[in-house]
Amino acid sequence: MRIIIVGAGPIGCYVGQLLKKRGIKPLLIEEHKEIGRPVHCAGVVGAEVFKEAAIDLPWKNFTKNKIDGAEIFYQKESFCLKRKSVAYVIDRELFDKKLGSGLDIVYETKFLGLEKNNSGYVIETDKGDFHANVIIGADGAMSRVRDAAGLNNGVRYFSGAQFRVSTTIKNEHFVKVHVKNPFFSWVVPE
């Protein structure tokens, strides 16, 4: 059976590693020239992920900070949610690279579309066609695979922006969340 995963981010690589553990060698198609860049996420990971992950990774090697809660700001009010070690901030670039190690990945290849046939799927890319029995769309929130498969269902998203800045934070183990309907922003201390 030939399985192709579109997207070599954390989910695509995680699924790839799970399949590899079961003796299946998937092919991953990634539009960027390397795993982990550009970084698309602040790197906040719930503590449960460290306990529940079905693959063994040296989590401590990727941890930048421990999160003990969140300060929520809404209009002129604020409150604090506290829970010791509720989450961790990880180095997403290092984490993603480790997660993808040992997988068969085709880089700088953009997914363009898919076509179902009698033997499975033809995955159309800017580097030619690939054939698979199963295709897994792990290409993010704006998934082209989902759209090509007709699974969009009218889902709407807001665009976001991420910035890394150097500053002093009063409580370095708390995420700061500012809510302003219909948007929010947050500060994640590394």
PDB file of C-alpha atoms in Angstrom:
ATOM      1  CA  MET A   1       0.000   0.000   0.000  1.00  0.00           C
ATOM      2  CA  ARG A   2       1.344   3.430  -0.955  1.00  0.00           C
ATOM      3  CA  ILE A   3       0.515   6.257   1.459  1.00  0.00           C
ATOM      4  CA  ILE A   4       1.343   9.872   0.686  1.00  0.00           C
ATOM      5  CA  ILE A   5       1.204  12.564   3.352  1.00  0.00           C
ATOM      6  CA  VAL A   6       0.973  16.129   2.083  1.00  0.00           C
ATOM      7  CA  GLY A   7       2.676  18.379   4.632  1.00  0.00           C
ATOM      8  CA  ALA A   8       5.810  17.612   6.668  1.00  0.00           C
ATOM      9  CA  GLY A   9       4.900  19.747   9.659  1.00  0.00           C
ATOM     10  CA  PRO A  10       4.436  18.233  13.114  1.00  0.00           C
ATOM     11  CA  ILE A  11       1.223  16.346  12.296  1.00  0.00           C
ATOM     12  CA  GLY A  12       2.419  14.998   8.951  1.00  0.00           C
ATOM     13  CA  CYS A  13       5.713  13.841  10.468  1.00  0.00           C
ATOM     14  CA  TYR A  14       3.992  12.413  13.560  1.00  0.00           C
ATOM     15  CA  VAL A  15       1.633  10.333  11.404  1.00  0.00           C
ATOM     16  CA  GLY A  16       4.625   9.371   9.239  1.00  0.00           C
ATOM     17  CA  GLN A  17       6.510   8.105  12.303  1.00  0.00           C
ATOM     18  CA  LEU A  18       3.457   6.152  13.518  1.00  0.00           C
ATOM     19  CA  LEU A  19       3.140   4.471  10.116  1.00  0.00           C
ATOM     20  CA  LYS A  20       6.873   3.764  10.039  1.00  0.00           C
ATOM     21  CA  LYS A  21       6.601   2.034  13.447  1.00  0.00           C
ATOM     22  CA  ARG A  22       4.031  -0.280  11.862  1.00  0.00           C
ATOM     23  CA  GLY A  23       6.263  -1.152   8.919  1.00  0.00           C
ATOM     24  CA  ILE A  24       4.652   1.222   6.404  1.00  0.00           C
ATOM     25  CA  LYS A  25       6.932   3.709   4.630  1.00  0.00           C
ATOM     26  CA  PRO A  26       4.897   6.756   3.635  1.00  0.00           C
ATOM     27  CA  LEU A  27       6.125   9.448   1.282  1.00  0.00           C
ATOM     28  CA  LEU A  28       5.775  13.013   2.573  1.00  0.00           C
ATOM     29  CA  ILE A  29       5.412  15.946   0.190  1.00  0.00           C
ATOM     30  CA  GLU A  30       6.572  19.287   1.607  1.00  0.00           C
ATOM     31  CA  GLU A  31       6.372  22.656  -0.162  1.00  0.00           C
ATOM     32  CA  HIS A  32       9.241  24.251   1.785  1.00  0.00           C
ATOM     33  CA  LYS A  33      12.950  23.504   1.362  1.00  0.00           C
ATOM     34  CA  GLU A  34      13.354  22.221   4.924  1.00  0.00           C
ATOM     35  CA  ILE A  35      11.318  21.038   7.884  1.00  0.00           C
ATOM     36  CA  GLY A  36      10.630  23.505  10.687  1.00  0.00           C
ATOM     37  CA  ARG A  37      10.925  26.704   8.675  1.00  0.00           C
ATOM     38  CA  PRO A  38       9.165  28.987   8.475  1.00  0.00           C
ATOM     39  CA  VAL A  39       7.864  28.565  12.012  1.00  0.00           C
ATOM     40  CA  HIS A  40       4.057  28.789  11.989  1.00  0.00           C
ATOM     41  CA  CYS A  41       3.334  28.400  15.683  1.00  0.00           C
ATOM     42  CA  ALA A  42       4.218  29.864  19.078  1.00  0.00           C
ATOM     43  CA  GLY A  43       5.150  26.376  20.275  1.00  0.00           C
ATOM     44  CA  VAL A  44       2.762  26.063  23.238  1.00  0.00           C
ATOM     45  CA  VAL A  45       2.099  22.372  23.806  1.00  0.00           C
ATOM     46  CA  GLY A  46      -0.229  21.009  26.480  1.00  0.00           C
ATOM     47  CA  ALA A  47       1.494  18.845  29.094  1.00  0.00           C
ATOM     48  CA  GLU A  48      -0.734  15.896  28.109  1.00  0.00           C
ATOM     49  CA  VAL A  49       1.029  15.672  24.750  1.00  0.00           C
ATOM     50  CA  PHE A  50       4.286  14.775  26.499  1.00  0.00           C
ATOM     51  CA  LYS A  51       2.537  11.931  28.332  1.00  0.00           C
ATOM     52  CA  GLU A  52       0.249  10.674  25.557  1.00  0.00           C
ATOM     53  CA  ALA A  53       2.521  10.781  22.498  1.00  0.00           C
ATOM     54  CA  ALA A  54       2.721   7.389  20.817  1.00  0.00           C
ATOM     55  CA  ILE A  55       6.338   7.905  19.783  1.00  0.00           C
ATOM     56  CA  ASP A  56       9.364   8.329  21.991  1.00  0.00           C
ATOM     57  CA  LEU A  57      11.028  11.726  21.716  1.00  0.00           C
ATOM     58  CA  PRO A  58      13.485  13.489  24.053  1.00  0.00           C
ATOM     59  CA  TRP A  59      10.957  16.207  24.957  1.00  0.00           C
ATOM     60  CA  LYS A  60      13.294  17.964  27.389  1.00  0.00           C
ATOM     61  CA  ASN A  61      15.646  18.738  24.493  1.00  0.00           C
ATOM     62  CA  PHE A  62      12.966  20.898  22.868  1.00  0.00           C
ATOM     63  CA  THR A  63      11.542  22.622  25.953  1.00  0.00           C
ATOM     64  CA  LYS A  64      12.212  26.365  26.236  1.00  0.00           C
ATOM     65  CA  ASN A  65       9.826  27.252  29.083  1.00  0.00           C
ATOM     66  CA  LYS A  66       7.241  25.780  31.442  1.00  0.00           C
ATOM     67  CA  ILE A  67       3.782  27.391  31.523  1.00  0.00           C
ATOM     68  CA  ASP A  68       1.920  27.533  34.849  1.00  0.00           C
ATOM     69  CA  GLY A  69      -1.199  29.317  33.633  1.00  0.00           C
ATOM     70  CA  ALA A  70      -2.586  32.286  31.754  1.00  0.00           C
ATOM     71  CA  GLU A  71      -3.468  35.883  32.477  1.00  0.00           C
ATOM     72  CA  ILE A  72      -6.631  36.794  30.549  1.00  0.00           C
ATOM     73  CA  PHE A  73      -7.354  40.437  29.689  1.00  0.00           C
ATOM     74  CA  TYR A  74     -10.792  41.476  28.395  1.00  0.00           C
ATOM     75  CA  GLN A  75     -11.720  45.130  28.074  1.00  0.00           C
ATOM     76  CA  LYS A  76     -10.781  46.611  31.474  1.00  0.00           C
ATOM     77  CA  GLU A  77     -11.009  43.322  33.375  1.00  0.00           C
ATOM     78  CA  SER A  78      -8.423  40.620  33.908  1.00  0.00           C
ATOM     79  CA  PHE A  79      -8.121  37.334  35.735  1.00  0.00           C
ATOM     80  CA  CYS A  80      -5.584  34.586  36.148  1.00  0.00           C
ATOM     81  CA  LEU A  81      -5.864  30.829  35.571  1.00  0.00           C
ATOM     82  CA  LYS A  82      -3.217  28.861  37.451  1.00  0.00           C
ATOM     83  CA  ARG A  83      -2.216  25.248  37.007  1.00  0.00           C
ATOM     84  CA  LYS A  84       1.339  24.081  37.595  1.00  0.00           C
ATOM     85  CA  SER A  85       3.099  22.843  34.448  1.00  0.00           C
ATOM     86  CA  VAL A  86      -0.096  22.957  32.342  1.00  0.00           C
ATOM     87  CA  ALA A  87       1.915  23.430  29.153  1.00  0.00           C
ATOM     88  CA  TYR A  88       5.379  23.882  27.753  1.00  0.00           C
ATOM     89  CA  VAL A  89       6.876  26.145  25.124  1.00  0.00           C
ATOM     90  CA  ILE A  90       8.955  24.089  22.732  1.00  0.00           C
ATOM     91  CA  ASP A  91      11.462  25.041  20.068  1.00  0.00           C
ATOM     92  CA  ARG A  92       9.292  24.241  17.066  1.00  0.00           C
ATOM     93  CA  GLU A  93      12.102  24.262  14.530  1.00  0.00           C
ATOM     94  CA  LEU A  94      14.204  21.712  16.447  1.00  0.00           C
ATOM     95  CA  PHE A  95      11.129  19.659  17.353  1.00  0.00           C
ATOM     96  CA  ASP A  96       9.859  19.506  13.767  1.00  0.00           C
ATOM     97  CA  LYS A  97      13.291  18.527  12.420  1.00  0.00           C
ATOM     98  CA  LYS A  98      13.636  15.687  14.951  1.00  0.00           C
ATOM     99  CA  LEU A  99      10.102  14.482  14.253  1.00  0.00           C
ATOM    100  CA  GLY A 100      10.854  14.305  10.528  1.00  0.00           C
ATOM    101  CA  SER A 101      14.175  12.486  10.840  1.00  0.00           C
ATOM    102  CA  GLY A 102      14.269   9.147   9.057  1.00  0.00           C
ATOM    103  CA  LEU A 103      11.181   9.821   6.936  1.00  0.00           C
ATOM    104  CA  ASP A 104      11.079   9.826   3.128  1.00  0.00           C
ATOM    105  CA  ILE A 105      10.350  13.483   2.280  1.00  0.00           C
ATOM    106  CA  VAL A 106      10.232  15.248  -1.078  1.00  0.00           C
ATOM    107  CA  TYR A 107      10.998  18.956  -0.501  1.00  0.00           C
ATOM    108  CA  GLU A 108      10.098  22.087  -2.459  1.00  0.00           C
ATOM    109  CA  THR A 109       7.137  20.294  -4.004  1.00  0.00           C
ATOM    110  CA  LYS A 110       3.798  22.076  -4.070  1.00  0.00           C
ATOM    111  CA  PHE A 111       0.516  20.148  -3.991  1.00  0.00           C
ATOM    112  CA  LEU A 112      -1.750  21.308  -6.833  1.00  0.00           C
ATOM    113  CA  GLY A 113      -4.627  18.847  -6.835  1.00  0.00           C
ATOM    114  CA  LEU A 114      -5.749  15.254  -6.716  1.00  0.00           C
ATOM    115  CA  GLU A 115      -7.710  12.910  -8.863  1.00  0.00           C
ATOM    116  CA  LYS A 116      -9.335   9.655  -7.784  1.00  0.00           C
ATOM    117  CA  ASN A 117      -8.945   6.639 -10.050  1.00  0.00           C
ATOM    118  CA  ASN A 118      -9.546   2.867  -9.800  1.00  0.00           C
ATOM    119  CA  SER A 119      -6.281   2.199  -7.967  1.00  0.00           C
ATOM    120  CA  GLY A 120      -6.373   5.161  -5.569  1.00  0.00           C
ATOM    121  CA  TYR A 121      -5.262   8.717  -6.193  1.00  0.00           C
ATOM    122  CA  VAL A 122      -3.089  10.755  -8.501  1.00  0.00           C
ATOM    123  CA  ILE A 123      -1.520  13.602  -6.535  1.00  0.00           C
ATOM    124  CA  GLU A 124      -0.674  16.488  -8.851  1.00  0.00           C
ATOM    125  CA  THR A 125       2.312  18.651  -7.871  1.00  0.00           C
ATOM    126  CA  ASP A 126       4.523  21.249  -9.500  1.00  0.00           C
ATOM    127  CA  LYS A 127       7.195  18.519  -9.796  1.00  0.00           C
ATOM    128  CA  GLY A 128       4.959  15.949 -11.481  1.00  0.00           C
ATOM    129  CA  ASP A 129       2.384  13.384 -10.434  1.00  0.00           C
ATOM    130  CA  PHE A 130       2.567  10.884  -7.571  1.00  0.00           C
ATOM    131  CA  HIS A 131       0.363   7.817  -7.162  1.00  0.00           C
ATOM    132  CA  ALA A 132      -1.034   6.536  -3.855  1.00  0.00           C
ATOM    133  CA  ASN A 133      -3.714   4.285  -2.432  1.00  0.00           C
ATOM    134  CA  VAL A 134      -4.210   6.677   0.482  1.00  0.00           C
ATOM    135  CA  ILE A 135      -3.574  10.412   0.779  1.00  0.00           C
ATOM    136  CA  ILE A 136      -3.348  12.189   4.130  1.00  0.00           C
ATOM    137  CA  GLY A 137      -3.775  15.959   4.167  1.00  0.00           C
ATOM    138  CA  ALA A 138      -1.513  17.412   6.859  1.00  0.00           C
ATOM    139  CA  ASP A 139      -0.997  20.706   5.092  1.00  0.00           C
ATOM    140  CA  GLY A 140      -2.360  23.007   7.784  1.00  0.00           C
ATOM    141  CA  ALA A 141      -5.439  25.059   8.467  1.00  0.00           C
ATOM    142  CA  MET A 142      -5.661  26.357   4.895  1.00  0.00           C
ATOM    143  CA  SER A 143      -5.423  22.798   3.549  1.00  0.00           C
ATOM    144  CA  ARG A 144      -5.334  22.485  -0.227  1.00  0.00           C
ATOM    145  CA  VAL A 145      -5.852  18.730   0.143  1.00  0.00           C
ATOM    146  CA  ARG A 146      -9.103  19.305   2.046  1.00  0.00           C
ATOM    147  CA  ASP A 147     -10.313  21.700  -0.627  1.00  0.00           C
ATOM    148  CA  ALA A 148      -9.300  19.382  -3.495  1.00  0.00           C
ATOM    149  CA  ALA A 149     -11.160  16.507  -1.808  1.00  0.00           C
ATOM    150  CA  GLY A 150     -14.296  18.673  -1.529  1.00  0.00           C
ATOM    151  CA  LEU A 151     -14.266  18.660   2.273  1.00  0.00           C
ATOM    152  CA  ASN A 152     -14.177  22.432   2.843  1.00  0.00           C
ATOM    153  CA  ASN A 153     -17.761  22.708   4.185  1.00  0.00           C
ATOM    154  CA  GLY A 154     -17.567  26.520   4.104  1.00  0.00           C
ATOM    155  CA  VAL A 155     -14.993  26.728   6.900  1.00  0.00           C
ATOM    156  CA  ARG A 156     -13.751  30.294   7.422  1.00  0.00           C
ATOM    157  CA  TYR A 157     -10.535  31.337   9.098  1.00  0.00           C
ATOM    158  CA  PHE A 158      -8.995  34.561  10.304  1.00  0.00           C
ATOM    159  CA  SER A 159      -5.449  35.275   9.239  1.00  0.00           C
ATOM    160  CA  GLY A 160      -2.882  35.716  11.948  1.00  0.00           C
ATOM    161  CA  ALA A 161       0.550  37.192  12.413  1.00  0.00           C
ATOM    162  CA  GLN A 162       3.406  36.140  14.633  1.00  0.00           C
ATOM    163  CA  PHE A 163       6.326  38.201  15.884  1.00  0.00           C
ATOM    164  CA  ARG A 164       9.313  37.356  18.051  1.00  0.00           C
ATOM    165  CA  VAL A 165      10.456  40.234  20.220  1.00  0.00           C
ATOM    166  CA  SER A 166      12.933  40.601  23.027  1.00  0.00           C
ATOM    167  CA  THR A 167      11.383  42.147  26.123  1.00  0.00           C
ATOM    168  CA  THR A 168      11.070  41.776  29.888  1.00  0.00           C
ATOM    169  CA  ILE A 169       7.981  39.969  31.155  1.00  0.00           C
ATOM    170  CA  LYS A 170       6.765  40.194  34.741  1.00  0.00           C
ATOM    171  CA  ASN A 171       5.817  36.537  35.084  1.00  0.00           C
ATOM    172  CA  GLU A 172       7.742  34.430  32.597  1.00  0.00           C
ATOM    173  CA  HIS A 173       5.723  31.241  33.272  1.00  0.00           C
ATOM    174  CA  PHE A 174       2.316  32.679  32.320  1.00  0.00           C
ATOM    175  CA  VAL A 175       0.871  33.226  28.860  1.00  0.00           C
ATOM    176  CA  LYS A 176      -0.830  36.619  28.465  1.00  0.00           C
ATOM    177  CA  VAL A 177      -4.079  36.509  26.443  1.00  0.00           C
ATOM    178  CA  HIS A 178      -5.755  39.739  25.292  1.00  0.00           C
ATOM    179  CA  VAL A 179      -9.315  39.319  23.964  1.00  0.00           C
ATOM    180  CA  LYS A 180     -10.913  41.961  21.747  1.00  0.00           C
ATOM    181  CA  ASN A 181     -13.938  40.545  19.933  1.00  0.00           C
ATOM    182  CA  PRO A 182     -13.632  39.044  17.336  1.00  0.00           C
ATOM    183  CA  PHE A 183      -9.841  38.776  17.713  1.00  0.00           C
ATOM    184  CA  PHE A 184      -7.302  37.890  20.339  1.00  0.00           C
ATOM    185  CA  SER A 185      -3.582  38.213  20.825  1.00  0.00           C
ATOM    186  CA  TRP A 186      -1.251  36.464  23.145  1.00  0.00           C
ATOM    187  CA  VAL A 187       2.241  36.776  24.489  1.00  0.00           C
ATOM    188  CA  VAL A 188       4.103  33.511  24.907  1.00  0.00           C
ATOM    189  CA  PRO A 189       7.290  33.774  26.968  1.00  0.00           C
ATOM    190  CA  GLU A 190      10.142  31.601  25.748  1.00  0.00           C
TER     191      GLU A 190
END
